[in-house]
Amino acid sequence: MSDSPHPDHDRGLEFDLATLLTRRRALTLALGAGATAALAACTPGAPGTGQGTTATTTAAAASPPSSATAATGTTMTPSPTVTRAIAECGVEIPDETAGPFPGDGTNGPNALEASGIVRRDITGSFGGGSATRAEGVPLTLTLTLLDNSNGCVPLTGAAVYVWHCDREGRYSMYDAGHEDENFLRGVQEADAYGQVTFTTIFPGAYPGRWPHIHFEVFDSLSNINSTGRVLKVSQAALTEAACNDVYATEAYAASRQNFPGMSLSRDAVFRDDGARYQLATMAGSAAAGYTAALNVTI
């Protein structure tokens, strides 16, 4: 691929977030069983712990922290994951540009109109696309949607459209040779825990951008093609440690050349706050695959 960045790619929108980023509603564990259970079940691991994984939806995971006290008679200290969720609750994830390759009809072709767009595994093309599958290190992405106006309870029934580049930094539907492909694009409906999960590959790095995944949140699955139904457009940033690990592999040779020297503080989208509320919690390895999880407060 060319050493130059995609033209006009992801320059970012200027938003007045001064009020937004200071609005940290301090929630306590007395939120109530519903909201607390959702936070405990859906929250990724705290940064730097190395324990972050995709969240589970088992009954045990959904139990509120107070249940342990009732069962054992001892006081339970909230885990770092729950503590982080409570601290961040009330801070909406920043709005970002969808970039020039959204595939949602706002800049050319519309993948959201194609039969088959609703799917968990987005590695291959679907519908009118060929049987092409994007190759790369496996990545499982889980986004947990939280309703900021209602105490950060799960945003059940919302829909998320996710898209990103392949391991060589190319976008389906736009880049040369991939205009008739629609791999690495898909939609999921949020479950009772506000979660959507996608099976994909680790995206590559291209000049001018920190490795990232785009997403749009709609109020419902039935409205993914309706004007005015978009609740949020943002991006998830991948961790430096995971990128260094993956890009050291032979298959990511182009990314290995593009990534060094890049930083969140230099990225056109994330540089305003260093992706503070957009940096995914990640776990895994290049050999075994990675998981990435992010709370999306709307």
JSON list of C-alpha atoms in Angstrom, two decimals, residues 76-262:
[
{"chain": "A", "resi": 76, "resn": "MET", "atom": "CA", "xyz": [-16.98, -7.30, 49.55]},
{"chain": "A", "resi": 77, "resn": "THR", "atom": "CA", "xyz": [-14.68, -4.75, 47.95]},
{"chain": "A", "resi": 78, "resn": "PRO", "atom": "CA", "xyz": [-15.75, -3.84, 44.40]},
{"chain": "A", "resi": 79, "resn": "SER", "atom": "CA", "xyz": [-13.47, -5.26, 41.73]},
{"chain": "A", "resi": 80, "resn": "PRO", "atom": "CA", "xyz": [-11.38, -2.83, 39.64]},
{"chain": "A", "resi": 81, "resn": "THR", "atom": "CA", "xyz": [-13.68, -3.50, 36.69]},
{"chain": "A", "resi": 82, "resn": "VAL", "atom": "CA", "xyz": [-16.80, -2.46, 38.58]},
{"chain": "A", "resi": 83, "resn": "THR", "atom": "CA", "xyz": [-15.00, 0.48, 40.19]},
{"chain": "A", "resi": 84, "resn": "ARG", "atom": "CA", "xyz": [-13.95, 1.72, 36.77]},
{"chain": "A", "resi": 85, "resn": "ALA", "atom": "CA", "xyz": [-17.47, 1.39, 35.39]},
{"chain": "A", "resi": 86, "resn": "ILE", "atom": "CA", "xyz": [-18.92, 3.37, 38.28]},
{"chain": "A", "resi": 87, "resn": "ALA", "atom": "CA", "xyz": [-16.28, 6.09, 37.97]},
{"chain": "A", "resi": 88, "resn": "GLU", "atom": "CA", "xyz": [-16.86, 6.47, 34.24]},
{"chain": "A", "resi": 89, "resn": "CYS", "atom": "CA", "xyz": [-20.62, 6.22, 34.35]},
{"chain": "A", "resi": 90, "resn": "GLY", "atom": "CA", "xyz": [-22.13, 9.52, 33.32]},
{"chain": "A", "resi": 91, "resn": "VAL", "atom": "CA", "xyz": [-19.29, 10.36, 30.92]},
{"chain": "A", "resi": 92, "resn": "GLU", "atom": "CA", "xyz": [-20.51, 9.79, 27.39]},
{"chain": "A", "resi": 93, "resn": "ILE", "atom": "CA", "xyz": [-18.09, 8.31, 24.90]},
{"chain": "A", "resi": 94, "resn": "PRO", "atom": "CA", "xyz": [-16.84, 11.08, 22.57]},
{"chain": "A", "resi": 95, "resn": "ASP", "atom": "CA", "xyz": [-18.43, 11.59, 19.17]},
{"chain": "A", "resi": 96, "resn": "GLU", "atom": "CA", "xyz": [-16.07, 11.06, 16.25]},
{"chain": "A", "resi": 97, "resn": "THR", "atom": "CA", "xyz": [-16.10, 11.22, 12.49]},
{"chain": "A", "resi": 98, "resn": "ALA", "atom": "CA", "xyz": [-17.22, 8.12, 10.61]},
{"chain": "A", "resi": 99, "resn": "GLY", "atom": "CA", "xyz": [-14.37, 8.76, 8.17]},
{"chain": "A", "resi": 100, "resn": "PRO", "atom": "CA", "xyz": [-14.53, 8.55, 4.38]},
{"chain": "A", "resi": 101, "resn": "PHE", "atom": "CA", "xyz": [-15.23, 4.79, 4.30]},
{"chain": "A", "resi": 102, "resn": "PRO", "atom": "CA", "xyz": [-18.36, 4.26, 6.42]},
{"chain": "A", "resi": 103, "resn": "GLY", "atom": "CA", "xyz": [-20.35, 2.15, 3.96]},
{"chain": "A", "resi": 104, "resn": "ASP", "atom": "CA", "xyz": [-23.57, 3.43, 5.56]},
{"chain": "A", "resi": 105, "resn": "GLY", "atom": "CA", "xyz": [-24.78, 5.43, 2.58]},
{"chain": "A", "resi": 106, "resn": "THR", "atom": "CA", "xyz": [-23.43, 8.77, 3.78]},
{"chain": "A", "resi": 107, "resn": "ASN", "atom": "CA", "xyz": [-20.43, 8.62, 1.46]},
{"chain": "A", "resi": 108, "resn": "GLY", "atom": "CA", "xyz": [-21.30, 6.35, -1.42]},
{"chain": "A", "resi": 109, "resn": "PRO", "atom": "CA", "xyz": [-22.39, 2.70, -1.15]},
{"chain": "A", "resi": 110, "resn": "ASN", "atom": "CA", "xyz": [-24.65, 1.46, 1.64]},
{"chain": "A", "resi": 111, "resn": "ALA", "atom": "CA", "xyz": [-23.84, -1.92, 3.19]},
{"chain": "A", "resi": 112, "resn": "LEU", "atom": "CA", "xyz": [-26.71, -1.51, 5.64]},
{"chain": "A", "resi": 113, "resn": "GLU", "atom": "CA", "xyz": [-29.21, -2.17, 2.86]},
{"chain": "A", "resi": 114, "resn": "ALA", "atom": "CA", "xyz": [-27.66, -5.53, 1.97]},
{"chain": "A", "resi": 115, "resn": "SER", "atom": "CA", "xyz": [-29.15, -8.81, 3.10]},
{"chain": "A", "resi": 116, "resn": "GLY", "atom": "CA", "xyz": [-26.78, -10.49, 5.52]},
{"chain": "A", "resi": 117, "resn": "ILE", "atom": "CA", "xyz": [-25.39, -7.38, 7.21]},
{"chain": "A", "resi": 118, "resn": "VAL", "atom": "CA", "xyz": [-26.78, -8.53, 10.58]},
{"chain": "A", "resi": 119, "resn": "ARG", "atom": "CA", "xyz": [-24.18, -11.07, 11.70]},
{"chain": "A", "resi": 120, "resn": "ARG", "atom": "CA", "xyz": [-21.66, -11.84, 14.41]},
{"chain": "A", "resi": 121, "resn": "ASP", "atom": "CA", "xyz": [-18.77, -13.04, 12.23]},
{"chain": "A", "resi": 122, "resn": "ILE", "atom": "CA", "xyz": [-17.72, -10.17, 9.97]},
{"chain": "A", "resi": 123, "resn": "THR", "atom": "CA", "xyz": [-14.51, -11.62, 8.55]},
{"chain": "A", "resi": 124, "resn": "GLY", "atom": "CA", "xyz": [-15.98, -12.51, 5.15]},
{"chain": "A", "resi": 125, "resn": "SER", "atom": "CA", "xyz": [-17.93, -10.72, 2.43]},
{"chain": "A", "resi": 126, "resn": "PHE", "atom": "CA", "xyz": [-21.68, -11.39, 2.28]},
{"chain": "A", "resi": 127, "resn": "GLY", "atom": "CA", "xyz": [-24.64, -10.92, -0.03]},
{"chain": "A", "resi": 128, "resn": "GLY", "atom": "CA", "xyz": [-23.37, -9.69, -3.39]},
{"chain": "A", "resi": 129, "resn": "GLY", "atom": "CA", "xyz": [-19.76, -9.87, -2.26]},
{"chain": "A", "resi": 130, "resn": "SER", "atom": "CA", "xyz": [-17.47, -12.77, -3.15]},
{"chain": "A", "resi": 131, "resn": "ALA", "atom": "CA", "xyz": [-16.37, -15.53, -0.82]},
{"chain": "A", "resi": 132, "resn": "THR", "atom": "CA", "xyz": [-13.35, -13.45, 0.18]},
{"chain": "A", "resi": 133, "resn": "ARG", "atom": "CA", "xyz": [-12.42, -13.63, 3.85]},
{"chain": "A", "resi": 134, "resn": "ALA", "atom": "CA", "xyz": [-10.09, -11.22, 5.58]},
{"chain": "A", "resi": 135, "resn": "GLU", "atom": "CA", "xyz": [-7.11, -13.02, 7.07]},
{"chain": "A", "resi": 136, "resn": "GLY", "atom": "CA", "xyz": [-5.35, -12.01, 10.25]},
{"chain": "A", "resi": 137, "resn": "VAL", "atom": "CA", "xyz": [-5.01, -12.54, 13.99]},
{"chain": "A", "resi": 138, "resn": "PRO", "atom": "CA", "xyz": [-8.47, -13.39, 15.41]},
{"chain": "A", "resi": 139, "resn": "LEU", "atom": "CA", "xyz": [-10.17, -10.66, 17.43]},
{"chain": "A", "resi": 140, "resn": "THR", "atom": "CA", "xyz": [-13.41, -10.87, 19.42]},
{"chain": "A", "resi": 141, "resn": "LEU", "atom": "CA", "xyz": [-14.88, -7.43, 20.07]},
{"chain": "A", "resi": 142, "resn": "THR", "atom": "CA", "xyz": [-17.56, -6.81, 22.71]},
{"chain": "A", "resi": 143, "resn": "LEU", "atom": "CA", "xyz": [-19.20, -3.41, 23.13]},
{"chain": "A", "resi": 144, "resn": "THR", "atom": "CA", "xyz": [-21.46, -2.75, 26.12]},
{"chain": "A", "resi": 145, "resn": "LEU", "atom": "CA", "xyz": [-24.00, 0.00, 25.52]},
{"chain": "A", "resi": 146, "resn": "LEU", "atom": "CA", "xyz": [-25.03, 1.99, 28.58]},
{"chain": "A", "resi": 147, "resn": "ASP", "atom": "CA", "xyz": [-27.91, 4.47, 28.74]},
{"chain": "A", "resi": 148, "resn": "ASN", "atom": "CA", "xyz": [-26.51, 7.62, 30.36]},
{"chain": "A", "resi": 149, "resn": "SER", "atom": "CA", "xyz": [-29.92, 9.24, 30.86]},
{"chain": "A", "resi": 150, "resn": "ASN", "atom": "CA", "xyz": [-31.13, 6.31, 32.97]},
{"chain": "A", "resi": 151, "resn": "GLY", "atom": "CA", "xyz": [-28.25, 5.71, 35.35]},
{"chain": "A", "resi": 152, "resn": "CYS", "atom": "CA", "xyz": [-26.15, 3.77, 32.86]},
{"chain": "A", "resi": 153, "resn": "VAL", "atom": "CA", "xyz": [-28.46, 0.78, 32.63]},
{"chain": "A", "resi": 154, "resn": "PRO", "atom": "CA", "xyz": [-27.91, -1.48, 29.58]},
{"chain": "A", "resi": 155, "resn": "LEU", "atom": "CA", "xyz": [-29.21, -0.02, 26.34]},
{"chain": "A", "resi": 156, "resn": "THR", "atom": "CA", "xyz": [-31.14, -3.13, 25.36]},
{"chain": "A", "resi": 157, "resn": "GLY", "atom": "CA", "xyz": [-32.40, -3.38, 21.79]},
{"chain": "A", "resi": 158, "resn": "ALA", "atom": "CA", "xyz": [-30.08, -0.80, 20.26]},
{"chain": "A", "resi": 159, "resn": "ALA", "atom": "CA", "xyz": [-28.10, -1.81, 17.17]},
{"chain": "A", "resi": 160, "resn": "VAL", "atom": "CA", "xyz": [-24.40, -1.36, 16.42]},
{"chain": "A", "resi": 161, "resn": "TYR", "atom": "CA", "xyz": [-22.76, -1.19, 13.02]},
{"chain": "A", "resi": 162, "resn": "VAL", "atom": "CA", "xyz": [-19.02, -1.98, 13.16]},
{"chain": "A", "resi": 163, "resn": "TRP", "atom": "CA", "xyz": [-16.40, -1.63, 10.42]},
{"chain": "A", "resi": 164, "resn": "HIS", "atom": "CA", "xyz": [-12.62, -1.46, 10.14]},
{"chain": "A", "resi": 165, "resn": "CYS", "atom": "CA", "xyz": [-9.71, -2.00, 7.76]},
{"chain": "A", "resi": 166, "resn": "ASP", "atom": "CA", "xyz": [-8.00, -5.32, 7.00]},
{"chain": "A", "resi": 167, "resn": "ARG", "atom": "CA", "xyz": [-4.49, -6.27, 8.11]},
{"chain": "A", "resi": 168, "resn": "GLU", "atom": "CA", "xyz": [-3.02, -4.23, 5.24]},
{"chain": "A", "resi": 169, "resn": "GLY", "atom": "CA", "xyz": [-4.99, -1.11, 6.08]},
{"chain": "A", "resi": 170, "resn": "ARG", "atom": "CA", "xyz": [-7.54, -1.46, 3.27]},
{"chain": "A", "resi": 171, "resn": "TYR", "atom": "CA", "xyz": [-11.29, -0.87, 3.57]},
{"chain": "A", "resi": 172, "resn": "SER", "atom": "CA", "xyz": [-13.81, -3.01, 1.72]},
{"chain": "A", "resi": 173, "resn": "MET", "atom": "CA", "xyz": [-16.19, -1.20, -0.65]},
{"chain": "A", "resi": 174, "resn": "TYR", "atom": "CA", "xyz": [-13.66, 1.60, -1.23]},
{"chain": "A", "resi": 175, "resn": "ASP", "atom": "CA", "xyz": [-10.00, 0.64, -1.67]},
{"chain": "A", "resi": 176, "resn": "ALA", "atom": "CA", "xyz": [-8.72, -0.53, -5.07]},
{"chain": "A", "resi": 177, "resn": "GLY", "atom": "CA", "xyz": [-9.47, -4.18, -5.69]},
{"chain": "A", "resi": 178, "resn": "HIS", "atom": "CA", "xyz": [-12.03, -4.36, -2.89]},
{"chain": "A", "resi": 179, "resn": "GLU", "atom": "CA", "xyz": [-14.84, -2.18, -4.27]},
{"chain": "A", "resi": 180, "resn": "ASP", "atom": "CA", "xyz": [-17.12, -5.21, -4.67]},
{"chain": "A", "resi": 181, "resn": "GLU", "atom": "CA", "xyz": [-16.29, -6.66, -1.25]},
{"chain": "A", "resi": 182, "resn": "ASN", "atom": "CA", "xyz": [-17.96, -5.90, 2.08]},
{"chain": "A", "resi": 183, "resn": "PHE", "atom": "CA", "xyz": [-15.87, -7.87, 4.56]},
{"chain": "A", "resi": 184, "resn": "LEU", "atom": "CA", "xyz": [-15.13, -6.49, 8.04]},
{"chain": "A", "resi": 185, "resn": "ARG", "atom": "CA", "xyz": [-18.57, -4.86, 8.27]},
{"chain": "A", "resi": 186, "resn": "GLY", "atom": "CA", "xyz": [-21.56, -6.01, 10.27]},
{"chain": "A", "resi": 187, "resn": "VAL", "atom": "CA", "xyz": [-24.47, -5.20, 12.57]},
{"chain": "A", "resi": 188, "resn": "GLN", "atom": "CA", "xyz": [-25.58, -6.72, 15.87]},
{"chain": "A", "resi": 189, "resn": "GLU", "atom": "CA", "xyz": [-28.53, -6.02, 18.16]},
{"chain": "A", "resi": 190, "resn": "ALA", "atom": "CA", "xyz": [-27.75, -5.37, 21.83]},
{"chain": "A", "resi": 191, "resn": "ASP", "atom": "CA", "xyz": [-28.93, -8.10, 24.17]},
{"chain": "A", "resi": 192, "resn": "ALA", "atom": "CA", "xyz": [-30.46, -7.74, 27.65]},
{"chain": "A", "resi": 193, "resn": "TYR", "atom": "CA", "xyz": [-27.03, -6.76, 28.98]},
{"chain": "A", "resi": 194, "resn": "GLY", "atom": "CA", "xyz": [-26.62, -4.06, 26.34]},
{"chain": "A", "resi": 195, "resn": "GLN", "atom": "CA", "xyz": [-23.89, -6.11, 24.67]},
{"chain": "A", "resi": 196, "resn": "VAL", "atom": "CA", "xyz": [-22.95, -6.80, 21.07]},
{"chain": "A", "resi": 197, "resn": "THR", "atom": "CA", "xyz": [-20.12, -9.14, 20.12]},
{"chain": "A", "resi": 198, "resn": "PHE", "atom": "CA", "xyz": [-18.31, -9.45, 16.80]},
{"chain": "A", "resi": 199, "resn": "THR", "atom": "CA", "xyz": [-15.87, -12.06, 15.55]},
{"chain": "A", "resi": 200, "resn": "THR", "atom": "CA", "xyz": [-13.31, -10.36, 13.34]},
{"chain": "A", "resi": 201, "resn": "ILE", "atom": "CA", "xyz": [-9.56, -9.90, 12.81]},
{"chain": "A", "resi": 202, "resn": "PHE", "atom": "CA", "xyz": [-7.06, -7.50, 14.32]},
{"chain": "A", "resi": 203, "resn": "PRO", "atom": "CA", "xyz": [-7.00, -4.42, 12.03]},
{"chain": "A", "resi": 204, "resn": "GLY", "atom": "CA", "xyz": [-3.78, -3.19, 10.53]},
{"chain": "A", "resi": 205, "resn": "ALA", "atom": "CA", "xyz": [-2.05, 0.16, 10.95]},
{"chain": "A", "resi": 206, "resn": "TYR", "atom": "CA", "xyz": [-1.86, 2.66, 8.11]},
{"chain": "A", "resi": 207, "resn": "PRO", "atom": "CA", "xyz": [-0.09, 6.03, 7.97]},
{"chain": "A", "resi": 208, "resn": "GLY", "atom": "CA", "xyz": [-1.67, 8.83, 9.95]},
{"chain": "A", "resi": 209, "resn": "ARG", "atom": "CA", "xyz": [-3.93, 6.82, 12.24]},
{"chain": "A", "resi": 210, "resn": "TRP", "atom": "CA", "xyz": [-3.70, 4.85, 15.46]},
{"chain": "A", "resi": 211, "resn": "PRO", "atom": "CA", "xyz": [-5.22, 1.34, 15.00]},
{"chain": "A", "resi": 212, "resn": "HIS", "atom": "CA", "xyz": [-8.96, 1.61, 15.57]},
{"chain": "A", "resi": 213, "resn": "ILE", "atom": "CA", "xyz": [-12.44, 0.23, 14.95]},
{"chain": "A", "resi": 214, "resn": "HIS", "atom": "CA", "xyz": [-15.35, 2.40, 13.81]},
{"chain": "A", "resi": 215, "resn": "PHE", "atom": "CA", "xyz": [-18.89, 1.98, 15.10]},
{"chain": "A", "resi": 216, "resn": "GLU", "atom": "CA", "xyz": [-22.31, 3.59, 14.83]},
{"chain": "A", "resi": 217, "resn": "VAL", "atom": "CA", "xyz": [-25.09, 3.04, 17.37]},
{"chain": "A", "resi": 218, "resn": "PHE", "atom": "CA", "xyz": [-28.73, 3.12, 16.22]},
{"chain": "A", "resi": 219, "resn": "ASP", "atom": "CA", "xyz": [-31.82, 3.20, 18.43]},
{"chain": "A", "resi": 220, "resn": "SER", "atom": "CA", "xyz": [-33.01, -0.14, 17.05]},
{"chain": "A", "resi": 221, "resn": "LEU", "atom": "CA", "xyz": [-32.20, -2.81, 14.49]},
{"chain": "A", "resi": 222, "resn": "SER", "atom": "CA", "xyz": [-35.21, -1.81, 12.40]},
{"chain": "A", "resi": 223, "resn": "ASN", "atom": "CA", "xyz": [-33.89, 1.74, 12.06]},
{"chain": "A", "resi": 224, "resn": "ILE", "atom": "CA", "xyz": [-30.34, 1.14, 10.80]},
{"chain": "A", "resi": 225, "resn": "ASN", "atom": "CA", "xyz": [-31.36, 2.80, 7.52]},
{"chain": "A", "resi": 226, "resn": "SER", "atom": "CA", "xyz": [-33.43, 5.62, 9.03]},
{"chain": "A", "resi": 227, "resn": "THR", "atom": "CA", "xyz": [-32.20, 9.19, 9.05]},
{"chain": "A", "resi": 228, "resn": "GLY", "atom": "CA", "xyz": [-31.97, 10.66, 12.51]},
{"chain": "A", "resi": 229, "resn": "ARG", "atom": "CA", "xyz": [-31.84, 7.32, 14.30]},
{"chain": "A", "resi": 230, "resn": "VAL", "atom": "CA", "xyz": [-28.09, 7.37, 14.94]},
{"chain": "A", "resi": 231, "resn": "LEU", "atom": "CA", "xyz": [-27.41, 7.70, 18.66]},
{"chain": "A", "resi": 232, "resn": "LYS", "atom": "CA", "xyz": [-23.62, 7.77, 18.52]},
{"chain": "A", "resi": 233, "resn": "VAL", "atom": "CA", "xyz": [-20.74, 7.62, 16.04]},
{"chain": "A", "resi": 234, "resn": "SER", "atom": "CA", "xyz": [-17.38, 6.85, 17.61]},
{"chain": "A", "resi": 235, "resn": "GLN", "atom": "CA", "xyz": [-14.24, 4.74, 17.42]},
{"chain": "A", "resi": 236, "resn": "ALA", "atom": "CA", "xyz": [-12.51, 2.21, 19.66]},
{"chain": "A", "resi": 237, "resn": "ALA", "atom": "CA", "xyz": [-8.73, 2.39, 20.03]},
{"chain": "A", "resi": 238, "resn": "LEU", "atom": "CA", "xyz": [-6.61, -0.73, 20.41]},
{"chain": "A", "resi": 239, "resn": "THR", "atom": "CA", "xyz": [-3.85, -0.96, 23.01]},
{"chain": "A", "resi": 240, "resn": "GLU", "atom": "CA", "xyz": [-0.21, -0.36, 22.18]},
{"chain": "A", "resi": 241, "resn": "ALA", "atom": "CA", "xyz": [0.91, -3.66, 23.73]},
{"chain": "A", "resi": 242, "resn": "ALA", "atom": "CA", "xyz": [-1.53, -5.68, 21.62]},
{"chain": "A", "resi": 243, "resn": "CYS", "atom": "CA", "xyz": [-0.57, -3.78, 18.46]},
{"chain": "A", "resi": 244, "resn": "ASN", "atom": "CA", "xyz": [3.15, -4.36, 19.03]},
{"chain": "A", "resi": 245, "resn": "ASP", "atom": "CA", "xyz": [2.52, -8.05, 19.59]},
{"chain": "A", "resi": 246, "resn": "VAL", "atom": "CA", "xyz": [0.35, -8.54, 16.50]},
{"chain": "A", "resi": 247, "resn": "TYR", "atom": "CA", "xyz": [2.42, -6.36, 14.18]},
{"chain": "A", "resi": 248, "resn": "ALA", "atom": "CA", "xyz": [5.55, -8.36, 14.99]},
{"chain": "A", "resi": 249, "resn": "THR", "atom": "CA", "xyz": [4.05, -11.28, 13.04]},
{"chain": "A", "resi": 250, "resn": "GLU", "atom": "CA", "xyz": [4.99, -11.87, 9.43]},
{"chain": "A", "resi": 251, "resn": "ALA", "atom": "CA", "xyz": [1.45, -11.35, 8.10]},
{"chain": "A", "resi": 252, "resn": "TYR", "atom": "CA", "xyz": [1.35, -7.76, 9.39]},
{"chain": "A", "resi": 253, "resn": "ALA", "atom": "CA", "xyz": [4.53, -6.56, 7.65]},
{"chain": "A", "resi": 254, "resn": "ALA", "atom": "CA", "xyz": [2.89, -3.36, 6.36]},
{"chain": "A", "resi": 255, "resn": "SER", "atom": "CA", "xyz": [1.59, -2.48, 9.82]},
{"chain": "A", "resi": 256, "resn": "ARG", "atom": "CA", "xyz": [5.00, -3.16, 11.32]},
{"chain": "A", "resi": 257, "resn": "GLN", "atom": "CA", "xyz": [6.35, -0.39, 9.08]},
{"chain": "A", "resi": 258, "resn": "ASN", "atom": "CA", "xyz": [3.48, 2.04, 9.67]},
{"chain": "A", "resi": 259, "resn": "PHE", "atom": "CA", "xyz": [2.94, 1.76, 13.43]},
{"chain": "A", "resi": 260, "resn": "PRO", "atom": "CA", "xyz": [6.31, 2.85, 14.90]},
{"chain": "A", "resi": 261, "resn": "GLY", "atom": "CA", "xyz": [6.36, 6.54, 15.76]},
{"chain": "A", "resi": 262, "resn": "MET", "atom": "CA", "xyz": [2.56, 6.78, 15.95]}
]
